[in-house]
Tab-separated table of C-alpha atoms and ligand atoms in Angstrom:
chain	number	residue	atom	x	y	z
A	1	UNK	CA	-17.067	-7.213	-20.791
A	2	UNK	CA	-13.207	-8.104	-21.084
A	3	UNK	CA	-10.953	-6.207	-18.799
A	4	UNK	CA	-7.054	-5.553	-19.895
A	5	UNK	CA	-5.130	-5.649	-16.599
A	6	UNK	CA	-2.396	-3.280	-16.274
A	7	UNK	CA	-0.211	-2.219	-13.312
A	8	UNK	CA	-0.972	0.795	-11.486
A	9	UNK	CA	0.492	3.144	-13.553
A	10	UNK	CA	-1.955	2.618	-16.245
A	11	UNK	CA	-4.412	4.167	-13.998
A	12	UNK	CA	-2.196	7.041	-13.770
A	13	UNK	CA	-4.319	9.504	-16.034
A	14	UNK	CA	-7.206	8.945	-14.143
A	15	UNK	CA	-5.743	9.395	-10.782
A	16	UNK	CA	-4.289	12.236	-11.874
A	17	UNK	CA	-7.580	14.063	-12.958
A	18	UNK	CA	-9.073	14.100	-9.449
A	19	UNK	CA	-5.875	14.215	-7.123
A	20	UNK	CA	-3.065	16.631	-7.146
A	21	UNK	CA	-0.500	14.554	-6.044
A	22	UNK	CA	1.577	11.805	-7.831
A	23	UNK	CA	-0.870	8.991	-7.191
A	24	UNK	CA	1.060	6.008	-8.116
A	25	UNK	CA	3.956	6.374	-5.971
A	26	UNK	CA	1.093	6.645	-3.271
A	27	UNK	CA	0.936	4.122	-0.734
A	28	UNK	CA	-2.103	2.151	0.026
A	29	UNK	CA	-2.752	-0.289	2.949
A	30	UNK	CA	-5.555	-3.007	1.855
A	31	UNK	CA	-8.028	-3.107	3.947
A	32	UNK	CA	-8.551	-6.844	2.798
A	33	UNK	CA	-5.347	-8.028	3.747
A	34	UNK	CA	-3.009	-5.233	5.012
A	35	UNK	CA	-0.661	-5.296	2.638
A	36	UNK	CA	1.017	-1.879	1.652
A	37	UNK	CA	1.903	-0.933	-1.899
A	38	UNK	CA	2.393	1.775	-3.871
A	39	UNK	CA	-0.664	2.795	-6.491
A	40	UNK	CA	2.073	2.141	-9.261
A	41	UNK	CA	2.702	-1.647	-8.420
A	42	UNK	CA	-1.024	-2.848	-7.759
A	43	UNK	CA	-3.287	-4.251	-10.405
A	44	UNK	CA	-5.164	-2.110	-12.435
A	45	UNK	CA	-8.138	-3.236	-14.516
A	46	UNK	CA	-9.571	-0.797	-17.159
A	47	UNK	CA	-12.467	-1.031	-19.356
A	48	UNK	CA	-15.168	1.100	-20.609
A	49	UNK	CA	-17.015	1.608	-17.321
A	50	UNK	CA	-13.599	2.998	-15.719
A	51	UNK	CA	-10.909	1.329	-13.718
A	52	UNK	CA	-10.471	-0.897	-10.706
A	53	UNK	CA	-7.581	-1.122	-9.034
A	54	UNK	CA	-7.153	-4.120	-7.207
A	55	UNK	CA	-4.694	-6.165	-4.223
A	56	UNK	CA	-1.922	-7.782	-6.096
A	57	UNK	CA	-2.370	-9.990	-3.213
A	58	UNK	CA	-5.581	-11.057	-1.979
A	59	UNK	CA	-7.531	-9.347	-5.302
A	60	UNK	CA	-9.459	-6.892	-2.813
A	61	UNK	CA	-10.929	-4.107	-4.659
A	62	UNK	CA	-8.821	-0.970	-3.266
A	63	UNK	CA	-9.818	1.562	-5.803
A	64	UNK	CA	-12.621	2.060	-8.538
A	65	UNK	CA	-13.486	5.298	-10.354
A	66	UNK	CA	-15.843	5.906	-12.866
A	67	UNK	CA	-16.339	9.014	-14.455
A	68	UNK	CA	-20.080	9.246	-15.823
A	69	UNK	CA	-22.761	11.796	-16.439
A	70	UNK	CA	-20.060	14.911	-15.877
A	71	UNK	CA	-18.945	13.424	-12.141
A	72	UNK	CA	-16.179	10.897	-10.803
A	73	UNK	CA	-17.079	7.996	-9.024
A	74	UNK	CA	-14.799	7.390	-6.280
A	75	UNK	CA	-14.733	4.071	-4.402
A	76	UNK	CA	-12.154	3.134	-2.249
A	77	UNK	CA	-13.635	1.412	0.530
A	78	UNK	CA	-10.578	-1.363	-0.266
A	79	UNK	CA	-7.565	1.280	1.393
A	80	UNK	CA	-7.394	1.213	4.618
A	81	UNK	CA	-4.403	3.556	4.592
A	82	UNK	CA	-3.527	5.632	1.747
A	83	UNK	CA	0.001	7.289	2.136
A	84	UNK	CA	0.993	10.529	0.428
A	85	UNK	CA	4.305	11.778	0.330
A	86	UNK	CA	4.492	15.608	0.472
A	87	UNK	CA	7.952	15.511	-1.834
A	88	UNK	CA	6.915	15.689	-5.458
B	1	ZN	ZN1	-4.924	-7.404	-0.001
């Protein structure tokens, strides 16, 4: 199946659905490779099965969500870290 890669912001509809905060200016930590970047910059892959966010850097899969059969699918073995800020 072909993939259209995005940045992370293309994910941002998505992320939104299932957390309340502003998701792409998030920071995650790879757990691959320990780099830190926020949601908005990394490398987002979307197709029909949902979308997988990956390491700009080492191409570790951080995040992938896939929203089937009335649930989300939440993987995100890939952060180590995931940063929040608490400012909107
Ligand atoms: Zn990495």
């Amino acid at each position: 199946m072909m993939e259209n890669k995005l940045d992370g912001n293309a994910a941002a509809g998505t992320l939104q659905e299932i957390f309340p905060f502003e998701m792409t200016l998030a920071q995650a930590t790879c757990a691959g490779c320990g780099a830190t970047d926020v949601i908005g910059a990394l490398a987002a892959y979307m197709h029909g099965m949902g979308t997988v966010i990956r390491c700009p850097s080492c191409d570790t899969v951080l995040i992938r969500v896939v929203q089937a059969k009335g649930r989300y699918w939440l993987d995100m073995r890939g952060v180590r870290v995931l940063q929040i800020s608490v400012e909107a």
